[in-house]
mmCIF file with all atom_site columns, C-alpha atoms in Angstrom:
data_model
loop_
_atom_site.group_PDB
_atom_site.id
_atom_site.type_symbol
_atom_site.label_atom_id
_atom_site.label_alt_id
_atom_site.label_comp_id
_atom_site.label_asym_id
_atom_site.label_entity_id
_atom_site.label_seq_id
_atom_site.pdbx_PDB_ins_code
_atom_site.Cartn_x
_atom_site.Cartn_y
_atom_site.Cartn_z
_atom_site.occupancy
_atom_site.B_iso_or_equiv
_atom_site.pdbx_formal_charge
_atom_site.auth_seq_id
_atom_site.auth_comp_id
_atom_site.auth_asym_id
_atom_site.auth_atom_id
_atom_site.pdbx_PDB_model_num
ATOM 1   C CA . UNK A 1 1   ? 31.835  10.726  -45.198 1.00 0.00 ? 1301 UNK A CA 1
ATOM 2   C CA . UNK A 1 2   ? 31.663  13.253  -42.006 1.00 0.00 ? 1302 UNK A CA 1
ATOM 3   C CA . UNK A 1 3   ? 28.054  13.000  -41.894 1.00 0.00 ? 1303 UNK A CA 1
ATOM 4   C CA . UNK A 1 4   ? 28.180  9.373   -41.980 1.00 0.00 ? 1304 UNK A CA 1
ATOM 5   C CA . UNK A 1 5   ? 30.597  9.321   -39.004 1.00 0.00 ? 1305 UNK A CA 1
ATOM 6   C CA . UNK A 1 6   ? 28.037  11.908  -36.880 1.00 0.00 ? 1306 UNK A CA 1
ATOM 7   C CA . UNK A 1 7   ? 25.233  9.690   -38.045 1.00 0.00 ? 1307 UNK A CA 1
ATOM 8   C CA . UNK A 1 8   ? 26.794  6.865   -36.021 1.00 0.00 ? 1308 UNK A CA 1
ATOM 9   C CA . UNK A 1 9   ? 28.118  8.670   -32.899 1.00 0.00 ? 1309 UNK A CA 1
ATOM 10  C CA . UNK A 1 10  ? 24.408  10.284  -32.203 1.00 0.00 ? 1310 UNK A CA 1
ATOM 11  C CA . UNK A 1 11  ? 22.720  6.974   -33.035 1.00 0.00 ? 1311 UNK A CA 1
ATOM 12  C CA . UNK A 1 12  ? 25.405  5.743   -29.761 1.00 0.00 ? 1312 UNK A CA 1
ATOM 13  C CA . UNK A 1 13  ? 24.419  8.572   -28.178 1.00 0.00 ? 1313 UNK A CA 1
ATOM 14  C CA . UNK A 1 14  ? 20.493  8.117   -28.575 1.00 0.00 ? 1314 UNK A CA 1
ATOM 15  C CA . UNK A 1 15  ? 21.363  4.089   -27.454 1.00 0.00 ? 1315 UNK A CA 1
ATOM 16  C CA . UNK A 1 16  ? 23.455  5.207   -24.480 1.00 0.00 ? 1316 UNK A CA 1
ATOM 17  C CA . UNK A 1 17  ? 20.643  7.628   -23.276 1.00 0.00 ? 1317 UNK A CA 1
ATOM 18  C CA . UNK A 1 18  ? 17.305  4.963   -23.727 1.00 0.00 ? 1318 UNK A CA 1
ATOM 19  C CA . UNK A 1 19  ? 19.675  2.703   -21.674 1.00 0.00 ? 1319 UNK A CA 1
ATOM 20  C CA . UNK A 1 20  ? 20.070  5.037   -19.061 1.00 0.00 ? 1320 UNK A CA 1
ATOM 21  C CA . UNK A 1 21  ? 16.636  6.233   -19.043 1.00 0.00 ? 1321 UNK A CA 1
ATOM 22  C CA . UNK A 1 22  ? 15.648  2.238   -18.686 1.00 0.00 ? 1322 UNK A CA 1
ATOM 23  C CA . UNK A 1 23  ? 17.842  1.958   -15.828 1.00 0.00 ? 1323 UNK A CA 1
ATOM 24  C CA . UNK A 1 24  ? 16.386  5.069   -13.903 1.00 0.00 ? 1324 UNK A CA 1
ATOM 25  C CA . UNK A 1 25  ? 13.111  3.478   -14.521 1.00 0.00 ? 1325 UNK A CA 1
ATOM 26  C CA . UNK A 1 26  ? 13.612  0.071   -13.510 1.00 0.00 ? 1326 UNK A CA 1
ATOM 27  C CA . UNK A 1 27  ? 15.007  1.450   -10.304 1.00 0.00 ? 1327 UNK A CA 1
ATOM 28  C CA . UNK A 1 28  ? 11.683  3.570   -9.545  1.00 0.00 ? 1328 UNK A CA 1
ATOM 29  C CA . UNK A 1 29  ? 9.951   0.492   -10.168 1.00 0.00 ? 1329 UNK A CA 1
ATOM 30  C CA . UNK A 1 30  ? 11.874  -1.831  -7.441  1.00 0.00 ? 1330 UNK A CA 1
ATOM 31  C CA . UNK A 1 31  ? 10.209  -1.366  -3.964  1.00 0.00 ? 1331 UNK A CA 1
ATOM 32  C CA . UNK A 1 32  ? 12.080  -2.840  -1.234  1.00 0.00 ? 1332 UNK A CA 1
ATOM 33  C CA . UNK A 1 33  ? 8.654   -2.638  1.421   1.00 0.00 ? 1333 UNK A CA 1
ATOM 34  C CA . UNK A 1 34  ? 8.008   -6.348  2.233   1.00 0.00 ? 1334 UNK A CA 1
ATOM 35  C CA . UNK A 1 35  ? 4.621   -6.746  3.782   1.00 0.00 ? 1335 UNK A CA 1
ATOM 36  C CA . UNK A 1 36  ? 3.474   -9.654  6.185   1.00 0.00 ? 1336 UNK A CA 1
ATOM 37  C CA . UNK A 1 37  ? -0.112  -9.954  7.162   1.00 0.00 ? 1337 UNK A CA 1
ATOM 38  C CA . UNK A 1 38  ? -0.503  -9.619  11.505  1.00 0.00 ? 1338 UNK A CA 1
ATOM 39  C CA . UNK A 1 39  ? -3.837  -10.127 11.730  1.00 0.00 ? 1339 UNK A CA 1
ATOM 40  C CA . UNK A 1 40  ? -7.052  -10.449 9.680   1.00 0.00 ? 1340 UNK A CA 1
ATOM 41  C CA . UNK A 1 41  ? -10.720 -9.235  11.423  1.00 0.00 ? 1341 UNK A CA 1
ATOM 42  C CA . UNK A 1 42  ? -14.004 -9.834  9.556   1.00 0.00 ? 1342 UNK A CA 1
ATOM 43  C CA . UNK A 1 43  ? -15.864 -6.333  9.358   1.00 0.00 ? 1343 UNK A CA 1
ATOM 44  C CA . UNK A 1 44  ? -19.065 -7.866  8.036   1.00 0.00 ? 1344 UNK A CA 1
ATOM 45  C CA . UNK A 1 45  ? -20.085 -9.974  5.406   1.00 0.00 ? 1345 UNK A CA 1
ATOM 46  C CA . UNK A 1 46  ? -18.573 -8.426  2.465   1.00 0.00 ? 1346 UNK A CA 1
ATOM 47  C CA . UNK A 1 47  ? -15.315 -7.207  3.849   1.00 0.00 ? 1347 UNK A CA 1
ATOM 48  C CA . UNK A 1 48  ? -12.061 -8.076  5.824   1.00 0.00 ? 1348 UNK A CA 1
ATOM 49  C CA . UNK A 1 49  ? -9.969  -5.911  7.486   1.00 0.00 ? 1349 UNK A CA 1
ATOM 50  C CA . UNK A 1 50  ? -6.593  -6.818  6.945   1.00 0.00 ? 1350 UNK A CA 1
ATOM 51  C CA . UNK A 1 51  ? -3.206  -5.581  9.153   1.00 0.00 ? 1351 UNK A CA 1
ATOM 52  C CA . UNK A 1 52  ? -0.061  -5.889  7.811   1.00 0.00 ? 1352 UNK A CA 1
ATOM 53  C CA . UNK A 1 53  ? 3.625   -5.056  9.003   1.00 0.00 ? 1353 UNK A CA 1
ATOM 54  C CA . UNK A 1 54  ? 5.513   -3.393  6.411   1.00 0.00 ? 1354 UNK A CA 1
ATOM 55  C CA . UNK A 1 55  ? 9.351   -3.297  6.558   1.00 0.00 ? 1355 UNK A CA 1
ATOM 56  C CA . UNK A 1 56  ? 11.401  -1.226  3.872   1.00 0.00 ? 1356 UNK A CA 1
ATOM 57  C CA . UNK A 1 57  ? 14.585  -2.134  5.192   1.00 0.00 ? 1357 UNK A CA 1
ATOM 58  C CA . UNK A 1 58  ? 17.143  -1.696  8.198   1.00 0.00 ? 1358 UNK A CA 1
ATOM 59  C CA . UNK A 1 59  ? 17.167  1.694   8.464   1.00 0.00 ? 1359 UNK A CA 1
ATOM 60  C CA . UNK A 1 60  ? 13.528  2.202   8.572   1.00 0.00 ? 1360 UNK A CA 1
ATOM 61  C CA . UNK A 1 61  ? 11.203  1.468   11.413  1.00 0.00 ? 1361 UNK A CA 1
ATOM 62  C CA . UNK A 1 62  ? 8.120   -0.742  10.737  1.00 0.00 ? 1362 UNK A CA 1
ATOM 63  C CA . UNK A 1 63  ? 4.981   0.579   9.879   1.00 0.00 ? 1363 UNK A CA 1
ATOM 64  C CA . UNK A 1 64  ? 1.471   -1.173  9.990   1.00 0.00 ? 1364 UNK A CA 1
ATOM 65  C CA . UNK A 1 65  ? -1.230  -0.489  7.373   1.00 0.00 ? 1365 UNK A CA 1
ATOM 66  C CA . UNK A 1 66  ? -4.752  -1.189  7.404   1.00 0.00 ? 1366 UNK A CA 1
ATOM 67  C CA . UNK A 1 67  ? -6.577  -2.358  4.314   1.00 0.00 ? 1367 UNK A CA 1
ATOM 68  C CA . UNK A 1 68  ? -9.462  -3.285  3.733   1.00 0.00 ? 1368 UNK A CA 1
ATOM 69  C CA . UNK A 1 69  ? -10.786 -6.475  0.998   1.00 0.00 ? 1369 UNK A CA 1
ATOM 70  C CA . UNK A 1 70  ? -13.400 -8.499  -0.384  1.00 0.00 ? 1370 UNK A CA 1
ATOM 71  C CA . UNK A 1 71  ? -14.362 -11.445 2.013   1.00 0.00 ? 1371 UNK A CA 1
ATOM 72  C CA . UNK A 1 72  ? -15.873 -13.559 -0.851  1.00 0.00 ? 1372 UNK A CA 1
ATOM 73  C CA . UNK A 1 73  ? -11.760 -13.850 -1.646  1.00 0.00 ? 1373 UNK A CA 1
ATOM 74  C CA . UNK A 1 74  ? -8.639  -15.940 0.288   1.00 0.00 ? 1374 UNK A CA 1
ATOM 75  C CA . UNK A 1 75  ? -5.987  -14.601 1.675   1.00 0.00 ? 1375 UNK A CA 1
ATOM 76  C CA . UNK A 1 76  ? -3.596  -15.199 -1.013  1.00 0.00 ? 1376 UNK A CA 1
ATOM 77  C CA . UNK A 1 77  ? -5.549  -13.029 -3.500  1.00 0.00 ? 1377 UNK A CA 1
ATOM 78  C CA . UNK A 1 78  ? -5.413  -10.059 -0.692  1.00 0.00 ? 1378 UNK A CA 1
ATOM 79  C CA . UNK A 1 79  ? -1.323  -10.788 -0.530  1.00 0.00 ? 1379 UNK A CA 1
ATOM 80  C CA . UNK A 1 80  ? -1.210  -10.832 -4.490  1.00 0.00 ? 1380 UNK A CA 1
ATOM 81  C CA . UNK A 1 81  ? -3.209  -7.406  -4.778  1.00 0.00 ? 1381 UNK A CA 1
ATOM 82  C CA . UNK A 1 82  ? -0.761  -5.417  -2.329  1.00 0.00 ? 1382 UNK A CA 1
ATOM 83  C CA . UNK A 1 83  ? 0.424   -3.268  -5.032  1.00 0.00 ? 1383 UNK A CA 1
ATOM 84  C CA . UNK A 1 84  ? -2.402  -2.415  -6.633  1.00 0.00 ? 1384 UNK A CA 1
ATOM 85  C CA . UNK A 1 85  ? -4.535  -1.608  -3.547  1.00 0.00 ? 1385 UNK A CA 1
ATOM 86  C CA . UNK A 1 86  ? -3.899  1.530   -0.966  1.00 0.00 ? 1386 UNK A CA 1
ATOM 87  C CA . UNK A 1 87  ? -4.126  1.016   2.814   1.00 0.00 ? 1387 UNK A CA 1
ATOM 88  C CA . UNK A 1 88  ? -6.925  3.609   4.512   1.00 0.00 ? 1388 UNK A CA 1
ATOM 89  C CA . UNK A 1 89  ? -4.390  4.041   7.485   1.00 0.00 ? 1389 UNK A CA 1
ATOM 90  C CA . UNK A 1 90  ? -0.521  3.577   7.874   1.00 0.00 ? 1390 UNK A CA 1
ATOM 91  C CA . UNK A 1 91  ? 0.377   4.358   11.314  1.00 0.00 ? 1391 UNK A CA 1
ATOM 92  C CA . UNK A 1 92  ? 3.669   2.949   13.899  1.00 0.00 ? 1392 UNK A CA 1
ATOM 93  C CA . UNK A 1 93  ? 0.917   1.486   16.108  1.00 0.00 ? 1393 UNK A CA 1
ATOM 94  C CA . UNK A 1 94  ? 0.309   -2.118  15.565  1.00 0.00 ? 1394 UNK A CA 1
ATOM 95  C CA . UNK A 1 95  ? -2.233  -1.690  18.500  1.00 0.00 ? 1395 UNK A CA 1
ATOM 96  C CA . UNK A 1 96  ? -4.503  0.408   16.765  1.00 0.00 ? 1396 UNK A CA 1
ATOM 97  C CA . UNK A 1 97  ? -7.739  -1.645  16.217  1.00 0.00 ? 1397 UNK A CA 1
ATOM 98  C CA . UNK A 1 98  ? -9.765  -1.842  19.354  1.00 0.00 ? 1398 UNK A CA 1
ATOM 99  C CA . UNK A 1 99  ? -12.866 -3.653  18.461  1.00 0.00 ? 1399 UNK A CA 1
ATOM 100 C CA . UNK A 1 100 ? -14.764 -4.276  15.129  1.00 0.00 ? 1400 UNK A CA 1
ATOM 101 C CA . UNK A 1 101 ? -18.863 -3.542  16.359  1.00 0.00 ? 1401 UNK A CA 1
ATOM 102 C CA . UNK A 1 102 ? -21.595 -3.690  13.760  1.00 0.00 ? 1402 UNK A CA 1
ATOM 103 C CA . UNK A 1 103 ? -19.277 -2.854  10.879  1.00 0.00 ? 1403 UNK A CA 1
ATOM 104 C CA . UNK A 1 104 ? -17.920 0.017   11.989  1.00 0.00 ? 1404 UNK A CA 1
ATOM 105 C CA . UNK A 1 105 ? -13.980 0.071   12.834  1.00 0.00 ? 1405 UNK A CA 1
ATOM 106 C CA . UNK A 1 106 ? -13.534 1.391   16.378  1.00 0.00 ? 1406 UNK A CA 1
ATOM 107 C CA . UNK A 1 107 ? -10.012 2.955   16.425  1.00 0.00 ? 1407 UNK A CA 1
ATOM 108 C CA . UNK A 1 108 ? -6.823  4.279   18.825  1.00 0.00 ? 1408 UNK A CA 1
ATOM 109 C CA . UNK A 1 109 ? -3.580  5.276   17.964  1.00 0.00 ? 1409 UNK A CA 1
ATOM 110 C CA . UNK A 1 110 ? -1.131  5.449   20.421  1.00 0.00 ? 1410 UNK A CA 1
ATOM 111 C CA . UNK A 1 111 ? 1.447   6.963   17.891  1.00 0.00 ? 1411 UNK A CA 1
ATOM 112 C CA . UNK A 1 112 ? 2.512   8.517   14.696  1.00 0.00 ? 1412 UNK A CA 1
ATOM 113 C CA . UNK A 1 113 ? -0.227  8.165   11.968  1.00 0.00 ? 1413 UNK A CA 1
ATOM 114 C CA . UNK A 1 114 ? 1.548   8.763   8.389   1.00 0.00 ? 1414 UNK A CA 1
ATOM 115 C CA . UNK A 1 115 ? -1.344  8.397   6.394   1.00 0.00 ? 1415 UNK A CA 1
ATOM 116 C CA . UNK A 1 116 ? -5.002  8.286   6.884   1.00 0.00 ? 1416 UNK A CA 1
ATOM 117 C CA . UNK A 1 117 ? -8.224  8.751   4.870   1.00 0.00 ? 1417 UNK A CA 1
ATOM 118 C CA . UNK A 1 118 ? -11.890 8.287   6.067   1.00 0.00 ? 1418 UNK A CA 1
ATOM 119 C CA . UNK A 1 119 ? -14.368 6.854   5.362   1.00 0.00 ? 1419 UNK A CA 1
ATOM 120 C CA . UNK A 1 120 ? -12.298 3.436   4.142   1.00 0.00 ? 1420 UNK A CA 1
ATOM 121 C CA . UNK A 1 121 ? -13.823 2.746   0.673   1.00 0.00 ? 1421 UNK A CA 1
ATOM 122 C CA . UNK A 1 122 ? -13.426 -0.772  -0.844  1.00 0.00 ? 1422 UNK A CA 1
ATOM 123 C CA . UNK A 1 123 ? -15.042 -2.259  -3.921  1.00 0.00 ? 1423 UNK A CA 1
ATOM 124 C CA . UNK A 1 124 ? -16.457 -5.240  -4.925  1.00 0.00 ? 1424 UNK A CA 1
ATOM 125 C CA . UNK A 1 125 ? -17.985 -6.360  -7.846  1.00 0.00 ? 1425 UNK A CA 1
ATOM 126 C CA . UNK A 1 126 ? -17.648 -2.644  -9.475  1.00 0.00 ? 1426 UNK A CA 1
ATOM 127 C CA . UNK A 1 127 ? -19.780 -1.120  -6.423  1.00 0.00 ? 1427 UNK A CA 1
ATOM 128 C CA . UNK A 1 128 ? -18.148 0.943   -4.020  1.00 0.00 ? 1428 UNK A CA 1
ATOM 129 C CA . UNK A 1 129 ? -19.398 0.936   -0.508  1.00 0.00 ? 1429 UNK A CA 1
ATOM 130 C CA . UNK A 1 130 ? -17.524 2.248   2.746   1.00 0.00 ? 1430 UNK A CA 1
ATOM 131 C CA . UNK A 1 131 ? -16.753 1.598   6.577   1.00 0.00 ? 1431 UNK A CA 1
ATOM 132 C CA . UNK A 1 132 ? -17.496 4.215   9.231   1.00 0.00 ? 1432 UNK A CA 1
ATOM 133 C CA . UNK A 1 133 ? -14.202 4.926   11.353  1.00 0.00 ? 1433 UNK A CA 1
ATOM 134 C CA . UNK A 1 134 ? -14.337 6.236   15.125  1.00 0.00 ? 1434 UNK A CA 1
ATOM 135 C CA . UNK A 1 135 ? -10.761 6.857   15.921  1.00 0.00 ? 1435 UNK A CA 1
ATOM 136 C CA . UNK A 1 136 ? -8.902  8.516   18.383  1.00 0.00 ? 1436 UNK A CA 1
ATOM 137 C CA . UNK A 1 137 ? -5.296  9.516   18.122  1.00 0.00 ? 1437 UNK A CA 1
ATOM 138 C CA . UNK A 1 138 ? -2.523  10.657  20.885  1.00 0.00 ? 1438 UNK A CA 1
ATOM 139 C CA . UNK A 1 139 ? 0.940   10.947  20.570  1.00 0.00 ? 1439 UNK A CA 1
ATOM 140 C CA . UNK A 1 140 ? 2.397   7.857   23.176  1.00 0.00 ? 1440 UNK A CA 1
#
């Protein structure tokens, strides 16, 4: 009868730790960054450029990222997809885009830039085709 006793403390054991290790996960799935979109700019006939503020809380400042997204597509698809896309910039400059001139993004951050990668790809329709990027970058 022991082994029927240690039987049913491990199986507690082995309940208590996929609980726990469903908690942990839940918790790295829960993002607190709330995004609101500032301003949307047509880049050409295929793609949008989309600016959005992103706030992770009150002890956080705001940051501003810059995606970019099918055209052929509304707005509320582009809010929808916000987890599954990645922004090309994320910078504390919500000032950044200076002009938009035959589809290339003209660019100037007064600021920190936290992430950036160049040339900004996006895909449509399983092709992937990019955006030339001229940016300058001081700090304030």
């Amino acid at each position: 009868m022991q082994n029927a006793r240690a039987f049913k403390k491990g199986l507690s054991w082995l309940i208590l730790l996929m609980g726990a290790l469903y908690g942990i996960y839940s918790l790295l799935q829960f993002s607190p960054l709330e995004q609101t979109v500032i301003k949307k700019v047509n880049v050409n006939n295929l793609v949008n450029l989309y600016i959005t503020k992103a706030d992770a809380g009150a002890t956080t400042d705001f940051s501003y990222r810059f995606y970019l997204y099918d055209a052929s597509k509304g707005d509320n698809a582009f809010t929808a997809s916000l987890d599954d896309n990645d922004p090309f910039l994320v910078t504390s400059d919500k000032d950044a885009l200076k002009q938009v001139d035959n589809g290339a993004l003209y660019l100037s951050v007064k600021g920190t830039i936290y992430s950036f990668h160049s040339p900004a790809f996006y895909m449509i329709n399983d092709s992937i085709y990019s955006v030339p990027i001229y940016m300058r970058s001081s700090s304030y």
